[in-house]
Amino acid sequence: MSESCTSNCSSCQQDCASRKSPQDMIEPAHSMSSIKKVIGVVSGKGGVGKSLVTSMLAVLFNRRGYNTAVLDADVTGPSIPKIFGIHTGINTNEWGMLPAKSKTGIEVMSVNLLLENENAPVIWRGPVIAGAVKQFWTDVIWSDVDYMFVDMPPGTGDVPLTVFQSLPVDGIVIVTSPQELVSMIVSKAVNMAKMMNIPILGIVENMSYFQCPDCGKITSIFGESRIDSVAAENGTKVLGRLPINPELARLCDDGVLELFEGDWLNQGADEIEKTLPITK
Ligand SMILES: Nc1ncnc2c1ncn2[C@@H]1O[C@H](COP(=O)(O)OP(=O)(O)OP(=O)(O)O)[C@@H](O)[C@H]1O
């Protein structure tokens, strides 16, 4: 082991005796947890709607009768509690931390639930951030979860990589927006998932178009979508296309996303349900 070892084999090229395989780096969940499927939601950069898509998928699976949870691994930009209107802290018992619950029963854990002031910035270095996410997995009692959606930190840097390697992710959903250099960003996320042997469930294109509420005319504000060809080039599926929708932004701002109406992600949810079925 070199003197500068950070114990993060994912970002080190050395083939030393202490090197761990990706499987060895997975942390065991809390002994009282039961989590059947873990789905990571990733994006190439921040602000493309990753948290919105994570939350909408959780709502859809909850509506389908599954016990659903969201682990907010986007530690420096935690927006999940706000989207679900959760402003209280979390409870603990003698065995560990208990996740907060949304109005419809979705379990949520986020660093924002641990801060005294939810507007305080989280100014932590990478290993501390990754450590916090690991603790959300190891120290929280997720008692009976069918589908856990993990709002991953954006990008393909060290923190998302460590998070990926610590949690037993069953599949990932990639969120992009048409403004991104879609092809390159998607390829990077696809390659990262492939290197880690994590199946890619598909891509969601957010802010894909705008539909006029008066006349119904669809405008591709950021140019024609290339998501179908990008998905095909990368050997993956399109799970859905979300419009720019002021109502969605309002529901997020008001903390009541659970009230959203719209079938944009239904087909994607069918696809995920089929690929990662729950056996009760
Ligand atoms: N399709 C949409 N229609 C309207 N508003 C949207 C849409 N997608 C996202 N937004 C708004 O854009 C903002 C950013 O979205 P979100 O927090 O989901 O992005 P993110 O990719 O998770 O960002 P970060 O990585 O910084 O957390 C939010 O205020 C959200 O309500």
mmCIF file of C-alpha atoms and ligand atoms in Angstrom:
data_model
loop_
_atom_site.group_PDB
_atom_site.id
_atom_site.type_symbol
_atom_site.label_atom_id
_atom_site.label_comp_id
_atom_site.label_asym_id
_atom_site.label_seq_id
_atom_site.Cartn_x
_atom_site.Cartn_y
_atom_site.Cartn_z
ATOM 1 C CA MET A 1 0.000 0.000 0.000
ATOM 2 C CA SER A 2 1.439 3.409 -0.910
ATOM 3 C CA GLU A 3 1.928 6.099 1.743
ATOM 4 C CA SER A 4 -0.613 8.307 0.023
ATOM 5 C CA CYS A 5 -3.290 5.575 0.016
ATOM 6 C CA THR A 6 -6.820 6.998 0.444
ATOM 7 C CA SER A 7 -8.380 3.517 0.567
ATOM 8 C CA ASN A 8 -10.307 4.459 -2.554
ATOM 9 C CA CYS A 9 -9.253 1.800 -5.069
ATOM 10 C CA SER A 10 -11.641 3.203 -7.669
ATOM 11 C CA SER A 11 -9.501 6.268 -8.300
ATOM 12 C CA CYS A 12 -6.125 4.525 -7.975
ATOM 13 C CA GLN A 13 -4.316 2.757 -10.787
ATOM 14 C CA GLN A 14 -1.848 0.843 -8.578
ATOM 15 C CA ASP A 15 -2.107 -2.908 -8.496
ATOM 16 C CA CYS A 16 -1.065 -3.342 -4.851
ATOM 17 C CA ALA A 17 -1.728 -6.205 -2.437
ATOM 18 C CA SER A 18 -4.435 -4.223 -0.602
ATOM 19 C CA ARG A 19 -6.449 -3.594 -3.745
ATOM 20 C CA LYS A 20 -10.150 -4.407 -3.248
ATOM 21 C CA SER A 21 -12.489 -5.666 -5.964
ATOM 22 C CA PRO A 22 -15.680 -3.610 -6.550
ATOM 23 C CA GLN A 23 -17.679 -6.341 -4.779
ATOM 24 C CA ASP A 24 -15.545 -6.065 -1.633
ATOM 25 C CA MET A 25 -16.233 -2.350 -1.394
ATOM 26 C CA ILE A 26 -20.004 -2.721 -1.036
ATOM 27 C CA GLU A 27 -21.085 -1.775 2.466
ATOM 28 C CA PRO A 28 -23.610 -3.968 4.288
ATOM 29 C CA ALA A 29 -26.911 -2.225 4.996
ATOM 30 C CA HIS A 30 -28.084 -1.859 8.606
ATOM 31 C CA SER A 31 -28.867 -5.309 10.031
ATOM 32 C CA MET A 32 -32.516 -4.280 10.561
ATOM 33 C CA SER A 33 -32.931 -2.983 7.008
ATOM 34 C CA SER A 34 -34.676 -4.787 4.174
ATOM 35 C CA ILE A 35 -34.106 -3.181 0.782
ATOM 36 C CA LYS A 36 -34.998 -5.212 -2.279
ATOM 37 C CA LYS A 37 -33.908 -3.037 -5.234
ATOM 38 C CA VAL A 38 -31.611 -0.023 -5.389
ATOM 39 C CA ILE A 39 -31.861 2.288 -8.400
ATOM 40 C CA GLY A 40 -29.312 5.074 -8.872
ATOM 41 C CA VAL A 41 -30.393 8.215 -10.717
ATOM 42 C CA VAL A 42 -27.449 9.987 -12.335
ATOM 43 C CA SER A 43 -26.741 12.995 -14.521
ATOM 44 C CA GLY A 44 -23.695 14.427 -16.222
ATOM 45 C CA LYS A 45 -24.032 17.773 -14.480
ATOM 46 C CA GLY A 46 -26.199 19.535 -11.905
ATOM 47 C CA GLY A 47 -29.483 21.261 -12.582
ATOM 48 C CA VAL A 48 -30.851 18.956 -15.290
ATOM 49 C CA GLY A 49 -33.711 17.693 -13.128
ATOM 50 C CA LYS A 50 -32.148 14.600 -11.551
ATOM 51 C CA SER A 51 -33.842 15.203 -8.187
ATOM 52 C CA LEU A 52 -37.174 15.849 -9.895
ATOM 53 C CA VAL A 53 -36.958 12.590 -11.875
ATOM 54 C CA THR A 54 -35.799 10.634 -8.776
ATOM 55 C CA SER A 55 -38.775 11.957 -6.823
ATOM 56 C CA MET A 56 -41.291 11.388 -9.631
ATOM 57 C CA LEU A 57 -40.153 7.774 -10.004
ATOM 58 C CA ALA A 58 -40.511 7.284 -6.235
ATOM 59 C CA VAL A 59 -44.032 8.732 -6.367
ATOM 60 C CA LEU A 60 -45.000 6.517 -9.321
ATOM 61 C CA PHE A 61 -43.735 3.334 -7.633
ATOM 62 C CA ASN A 62 -45.443 4.337 -4.394
ATOM 63 C CA ARG A 63 -48.694 4.806 -6.327
ATOM 64 C CA ARG A 64 -48.206 1.284 -7.715
ATOM 65 C CA GLY A 65 -48.298 -0.072 -4.173
ATOM 66 C CA TYR A 66 -44.578 -0.592 -3.562
ATOM 67 C CA ASN A 67 -42.808 0.492 -0.387
ATOM 68 C CA THR A 68 -40.582 3.201 -1.754
ATOM 69 C CA ALA A 69 -37.650 5.204 -0.432
ATOM 70 C CA VAL A 70 -35.353 7.989 -1.581
ATOM 71 C CA LEU A 71 -31.759 8.197 -0.397
ATOM 72 C CA ASP A 72 -30.484 11.686 -1.177
ATOM 73 C CA ALA A 73 -26.822 11.119 -2.034
ATOM 74 C CA ASP A 74 -26.525 14.580 -3.599
ATOM 75 C CA VAL A 75 -25.052 15.843 -0.338
ATOM 76 C CA THR A 76 -23.937 19.292 -1.485
ATOM 77 C CA GLY A 77 -27.185 20.037 -3.352
ATOM 78 C CA PRO A 78 -29.827 18.181 -1.368
ATOM 79 C CA SER A 79 -33.267 19.010 -2.781
ATOM 80 C CA ILE A 80 -35.278 15.870 -1.968
ATOM 81 C CA PRO A 81 -36.724 16.955 1.441
ATOM 82 C CA LYS A 82 -37.896 20.255 -0.070
ATOM 83 C CA ILE A 83 -39.588 18.492 -2.999
ATOM 84 C CA PHE A 84 -41.524 16.322 -0.512
ATOM 85 C CA GLY A 85 -42.191 19.195 1.894
ATOM 86 C CA ILE A 86 -40.239 17.557 4.728
ATOM 87 C CA HIS A 87 -38.738 20.150 7.046
ATOM 88 C CA THR A 88 -38.528 18.210 10.293
ATOM 89 C CA GLY A 89 -35.421 16.341 11.420
ATOM 90 C CA ILE A 90 -35.214 12.582 11.690
ATOM 91 C CA ASN A 91 -35.801 10.303 14.649
ATOM 92 C CA THR A 92 -33.343 7.836 16.102
ATOM 93 C CA ASN A 93 -33.731 4.816 18.317
ATOM 94 C CA GLU A 94 -31.145 2.787 20.179
ATOM 95 C CA TRP A 95 -30.255 0.852 17.003
ATOM 96 C CA GLY A 96 -29.923 3.622 14.460
ATOM 97 C CA MET A 97 -31.480 6.487 12.499
ATOM 98 C CA LEU A 98 -35.031 6.301 11.160
ATOM 99 C CA PRO A 99 -35.819 7.872 7.790
ATOM 100 C CA ALA A 100 -38.360 10.684 7.537
ATOM 101 C CA LYS A 101 -41.694 9.921 5.861
ATOM 102 C CA SER A 102 -43.419 11.941 3.167
ATOM 103 C CA LYS A 103 -47.159 12.591 3.257
ATOM 104 C CA THR A 104 -47.849 9.473 1.175
ATOM 105 C CA GLY A 105 -45.380 7.290 3.084
ATOM 106 C CA ILE A 106 -42.206 7.513 0.955
ATOM 107 C CA GLU A 107 -39.171 7.113 3.235
ATOM 108 C CA VAL A 108 -36.517 9.810 2.833
ATOM 109 C CA MET A 109 -33.003 10.323 4.132
ATOM 110 C CA SER A 110 -30.981 13.415 3.314
ATOM 111 C CA VAL A 111 -28.218 15.465 4.871
ATOM 112 C CA ASN A 112 -30.654 18.384 4.989
ATOM 113 C CA LEU A 113 -32.681 16.498 7.604
ATOM 114 C CA LEU A 114 -29.625 16.478 9.861
ATOM 115 C CA LEU A 115 -28.762 20.174 9.582
ATOM 116 C CA GLU A 116 -30.010 22.610 12.205
ATOM 117 C CA ASN A 117 -30.650 25.138 9.471
ATOM 118 C CA GLU A 118 -31.729 23.599 6.144
ATOM 119 C CA ASN A 119 -30.269 26.563 4.244
ATOM 120 C CA ALA A 120 -26.774 26.003 5.675
ATOM 121 C CA PRO A 121 -24.287 24.998 2.965
ATOM 122 C CA VAL A 122 -22.553 21.640 3.220
ATOM 123 C CA ILE A 123 -18.861 22.488 2.803
ATOM 124 C CA TRP A 124 -17.286 19.083 3.104
ATOM 125 C CA ARG A 125 -14.458 17.412 1.237
ATOM 126 C CA GLY A 126 -15.128 14.438 -1.047
ATOM 127 C CA PRO A 127 -14.305 11.590 1.374
ATOM 128 C CA VAL A 128 -16.535 13.131 4.095
ATOM 129 C CA ILE A 129 -19.408 13.435 1.609
ATOM 130 C CA ALA A 130 -18.977 9.842 0.458
ATOM 131 C CA GLY A 131 -18.766 8.778 4.131
ATOM 132 C CA ALA A 132 -22.077 10.490 4.910
ATOM 133 C CA VAL A 133 -23.785 8.681 2.041
ATOM 134 C CA LYS A 134 -22.372 5.354 3.192
ATOM 135 C CA GLN A 135 -23.831 6.065 6.637
ATOM 136 C CA PHE A 136 -27.247 6.730 5.117
ATOM 137 C CA TRP A 137 -26.971 3.148 3.905
ATOM 138 C CA THR A 138 -25.324 1.477 6.909
ATOM 139 C CA ASP A 139 -26.759 3.422 9.877
ATOM 140 C CA VAL A 140 -30.339 4.096 8.762
ATOM 141 C CA ILE A 141 -33.002 1.475 9.449
ATOM 142 C CA TRP A 142 -34.815 1.099 6.141
ATOM 143 C CA SER A 143 -37.223 -1.462 7.509
ATOM 144 C CA ASP A 144 -39.153 -2.701 4.465
ATOM 145 C CA VAL A 145 -38.276 -1.078 1.159
ATOM 146 C CA ASP A 146 -39.164 -2.551 -2.248
ATOM 147 C CA TYR A 147 -37.580 0.150 -4.413
ATOM 148 C CA MET A 148 -34.982 2.620 -3.159
ATOM 149 C CA PHE A 149 -34.145 5.492 -5.520
ATOM 150 C CA VAL A 150 -30.764 7.111 -4.926
ATOM 151 C CA ASP A 151 -30.375 10.725 -6.058
ATOM 152 C CA MET A 152 -26.691 10.472 -6.976
ATOM 153 C CA PRO A 153 -24.228 13.363 -6.901
ATOM 154 C CA PRO A 154 -23.925 14.766 -10.465
ATOM 155 C CA GLY A 155 -21.011 13.873 -12.724
ATOM 156 C CA THR A 156 -18.633 10.961 -12.906
ATOM 157 C CA GLY A 157 -16.070 12.149 -10.368
ATOM 158 C CA ASP A 158 -14.676 10.570 -7.258
ATOM 159 C CA VAL A 159 -17.733 11.070 -5.019
ATOM 160 C CA PRO A 160 -20.314 9.458 -7.329
ATOM 161 C CA LEU A 161 -17.822 6.680 -8.027
ATOM 162 C CA THR A 162 -17.334 5.940 -4.319
ATOM 163 C CA VAL A 163 -21.079 6.071 -3.726
ATOM 164 C CA PHE A 164 -21.617 3.646 -6.602
ATOM 165 C CA GLN A 165 -19.080 1.261 -5.177
ATOM 166 C CA SER A 166 -20.441 1.407 -1.628
ATOM 167 C CA LEU A 167 -24.092 0.731 -2.448
ATOM 168 C CA PRO A 168 -25.339 -2.422 -4.192
ATOM 169 C CA VAL A 169 -26.959 -0.551 -7.087
ATOM 170 C CA ASP A 170 -29.179 -2.832 -9.213
ATOM 171 C CA GLY A 171 -29.526 -0.402 -12.097
ATOM 172 C CA ILE A 172 -29.166 3.228 -13.084
ATOM 173 C CA VAL A 173 -31.394 5.774 -14.748
ATOM 174 C CA ILE A 174 -29.586 8.533 -16.642
ATOM 175 C CA VAL A 175 -31.188 11.986 -16.711
ATOM 176 C CA THR A 176 -30.173 14.424 -19.421
ATOM 177 C CA SER A 177 -31.463 17.644 -20.884
ATOM 178 C CA PRO A 178 -31.307 18.614 -24.544
ATOM 179 C CA GLN A 179 -28.847 21.447 -23.810
ATOM 180 C CA GLU A 180 -26.213 19.029 -22.625
ATOM 181 C CA LEU A 181 -23.733 17.646 -25.115
ATOM 182 C CA VAL A 182 -26.069 14.687 -24.822
ATOM 183 C CA SER A 183 -24.148 12.102 -26.716
ATOM 184 C CA MET A 184 -20.882 12.626 -24.854
ATOM 185 C CA ILE A 185 -22.460 12.983 -21.401
ATOM 186 C CA VAL A 186 -24.600 9.894 -21.882
ATOM 187 C CA SER A 187 -21.616 7.899 -23.151
ATOM 188 C CA LYS A 188 -19.614 8.895 -20.075
ATOM 189 C CA ALA A 189 -22.396 7.778 -17.714
ATOM 190 C CA VAL A 190 -22.941 4.594 -19.725
ATOM 191 C CA ASN A 191 -19.226 3.778 -19.675
ATOM 192 C CA MET A 192 -18.988 4.430 -15.953
ATOM 193 C CA ALA A 193 -21.909 2.068 -15.285
ATOM 194 C CA LYS A 194 -20.366 -0.554 -17.592
ATOM 195 C CA MET A 195 -16.999 -0.330 -15.833
ATOM 196 C CA MET A 196 -18.809 -0.992 -12.582
ATOM 197 C CA ASN A 197 -20.991 -3.760 -14.003
ATOM 198 C CA ILE A 198 -24.199 -1.913 -13.196
ATOM 199 C CA PRO A 199 -27.083 -2.393 -15.658
ATOM 200 C CA ILE A 200 -28.391 0.768 -17.322
ATOM 201 C CA LEU A 201 -32.172 0.868 -17.103
ATOM 202 C CA GLY A 202 -32.478 3.741 -19.586
ATOM 203 C CA ILE A 203 -32.442 7.492 -20.170
ATOM 204 C CA VAL A 204 -34.933 10.195 -19.245
ATOM 205 C CA GLU A 205 -34.775 13.404 -21.240
ATOM 206 C CA ASN A 206 -35.914 16.285 -19.065
ATOM 207 C CA MET A 207 -36.963 19.728 -20.351
ATOM 208 C CA SER A 208 -37.436 17.991 -23.674
ATOM 209 C CA TYR A 209 -40.126 20.340 -25.021
ATOM 210 C CA PHE A 210 -42.766 22.839 -23.987
ATOM 211 C CA GLN A 211 -46.437 22.314 -24.674
ATOM 212 C CA CYS A 212 -48.553 25.458 -24.829
ATOM 213 C CA PRO A 213 -51.343 25.096 -22.227
ATOM 214 C CA ASP A 214 -53.711 27.106 -24.454
ATOM 215 C CA CYS A 215 -53.285 25.689 -27.971
ATOM 216 C CA GLY A 216 -51.347 22.460 -27.218
ATOM 217 C CA LYS A 217 -48.568 23.357 -29.681
ATOM 218 C CA ILE A 218 -45.297 21.618 -28.860
ATOM 219 C CA THR A 219 -42.080 23.655 -29.122
ATOM 220 C CA SER A 220 -38.645 22.097 -28.809
ATOM 221 C CA ILE A 221 -37.098 25.028 -26.982
ATOM 222 C CA PHE A 222 -33.572 23.632 -26.994
ATOM 223 C CA GLY A 223 -33.739 22.184 -30.514
ATOM 224 C CA GLU A 224 -34.945 18.835 -31.792
ATOM 225 C CA SER A 225 -34.427 15.974 -29.380
ATOM 226 C CA ARG A 226 -31.718 13.481 -30.308
ATOM 227 C CA ILE A 227 -32.460 11.229 -27.389
ATOM 228 C CA ASP A 228 -33.730 8.276 -29.461
ATOM 229 C CA SER A 229 -30.543 8.078 -31.524
ATOM 230 C CA VAL A 230 -28.334 8.700 -28.472
ATOM 231 C CA ALA A 231 -30.062 5.870 -26.614
ATOM 232 C CA ALA A 232 -29.668 3.569 -29.622
ATOM 233 C CA GLU A 233 -25.974 4.485 -30.044
ATOM 234 C CA ASN A 234 -25.394 3.610 -26.409
ATOM 235 C CA GLY A 235 -27.426 0.423 -26.511
ATOM 236 C CA THR A 236 -29.998 1.632 -24.018
ATOM 237 C CA LYS A 237 -33.667 2.660 -23.877
ATOM 238 C CA VAL A 238 -35.533 5.940 -23.573
ATOM 239 C CA LEU A 239 -37.592 5.746 -20.372
ATOM 240 C CA GLY A 240 -39.443 8.984 -20.996
ATOM 241 C CA ARG A 241 -39.373 12.607 -22.057
ATOM 242 C CA LEU A 242 -40.463 15.273 -19.605
ATOM 243 C CA PRO A 243 -41.668 18.672 -20.801
ATOM 244 C CA ILE A 244 -40.695 21.981 -19.241
ATOM 245 C CA ASN A 245 -43.759 22.326 -17.094
ATOM 246 C CA PRO A 246 -44.295 25.289 -14.750
ATOM 247 C CA GLU A 247 -46.718 23.161 -12.701
ATOM 248 C CA LEU A 248 -43.930 20.655 -11.937
ATOM 249 C CA ALA A 249 -41.655 23.517 -10.822
ATOM 250 C CA ARG A 250 -44.439 24.885 -8.622
ATOM 251 C CA LEU A 251 -45.151 21.495 -7.029
ATOM 252 C CA CYS A 252 -41.420 21.142 -6.233
ATOM 253 C CA ASP A 253 -41.258 24.656 -4.787
ATOM 254 C CA ASP A 254 -44.363 24.042 -2.655
ATOM 255 C CA GLY A 255 -43.123 20.633 -1.469
ATOM 256 C CA VAL A 256 -46.131 18.796 -2.873
ATOM 257 C CA LEU A 257 -44.706 16.877 -5.838
ATOM 258 C CA GLU A 258 -46.769 13.869 -4.718
ATOM 259 C CA LEU A 259 -49.759 15.636 -6.305
ATOM 260 C CA PHE A 260 -48.266 15.632 -9.824
ATOM 261 C CA GLU A 261 -50.430 14.472 -12.702
ATOM 262 C CA GLY A 262 -48.925 13.327 -15.996
ATOM 263 C CA ASP A 263 -48.071 10.074 -17.714
ATOM 264 C CA TRP A 264 -44.611 11.049 -19.023
ATOM 265 C CA LEU A 265 -42.730 8.450 -16.968
ATOM 266 C CA ASN A 266 -45.355 5.672 -16.816
ATOM 267 C CA GLN A 267 -43.786 3.664 -19.626
ATOM 268 C CA GLY A 268 -40.355 4.073 -18.048
ATOM 269 C CA ALA A 269 -41.733 2.871 -14.717
ATOM 270 C CA ASP A 270 -43.256 -0.189 -16.495
ATOM 271 C CA GLU A 271 -39.851 -0.881 -17.994
ATOM 272 C CA ILE A 272 -38.054 -0.627 -14.615
ATOM 273 C CA GLU A 273 -40.709 -2.810 -12.947
ATOM 274 C CA LYS A 274 -40.197 -5.442 -15.652
ATOM 275 C CA THR A 275 -36.389 -5.332 -15.515
ATOM 276 C CA LEU A 276 -36.179 -5.308 -11.707
ATOM 277 C CA PRO A 277 -39.289 -7.153 -10.494
ATOM 278 C CA ILE A 278 -40.074 -7.491 -6.793
ATOM 279 C CA THR A 279 -40.886 -10.943 -5.529
ATOM 280 C CA LYS A 280 -42.962 -10.503 -2.384
HETATM 281 N N1 LIG B 1 -39.308 19.565 -16.465
HETATM 282 C C1 LIG B 1 -39.259 20.591 -15.620
HETATM 283 N N2 LIG B 1 -40.201 21.560 -15.650
HETATM 284 C C2 LIG B 1 -40.146 22.612 -14.814
HETATM 285 N N3 LIG B 1 -39.183 22.790 -13.887
HETATM 286 C C3 LIG B 1 -38.218 21.860 -13.802
HETATM 287 C C4 LIG B 1 -38.204 20.731 -14.660
HETATM 288 N N4 LIG B 1 -37.116 19.974 -14.338
HETATM 289 C C5 LIG B 1 -36.505 20.604 -13.325
HETATM 290 N N5 LIG B 1 -37.148 21.733 -13.006
HETATM 291 C C6 LIG B 1 -36.776 22.679 -11.955
HETATM 292 O O1 LIG B 1 -35.373 22.949 -12.102
HETATM 293 C C7 LIG B 1 -34.733 22.991 -10.841
HETATM 294 C C8 LIG B 1 -33.592 21.966 -10.792
HETATM 295 O O2 LIG B 1 -34.136 20.662 -10.802
HETATM 296 P P1 LIG B 1 -33.503 19.485 -9.923
HETATM 297 O O3 LIG B 1 -33.221 19.963 -8.526
HETATM 298 O O4 LIG B 1 -34.370 18.304 -10.081
HETATM 299 O O5 LIG B 1 -32.133 19.307 -10.711
HETATM 300 P P2 LIG B 1 -30.864 18.432 -10.331
HETATM 301 O O6 LIG B 1 -30.333 17.900 -11.605
HETATM 302 O O7 LIG B 1 -31.205 17.451 -9.264
HETATM 303 O O8 LIG B 1 -29.916 19.538 -9.756
HETATM 304 P P3 LIG B 1 -28.765 19.376 -8.653
HETATM 305 O O9 LIG B 1 -27.827 18.363 -9.165
HETATM 306 O O10 LIG B 1 -28.202 20.773 -8.589
HETATM 307 O O11 LIG B 1 -29.475 18.942 -7.389
HETATM 308 C C9 LIG B 1 -35.812 22.748 -9.791
HETATM 309 O O12 LIG B 1 -36.257 23.982 -9.313
HETATM 310 C C10 LIG B 1 -36.926 22.057 -10.560
HETATM 311 O O13 LIG B 1 -38.194 22.312 -10.017
#
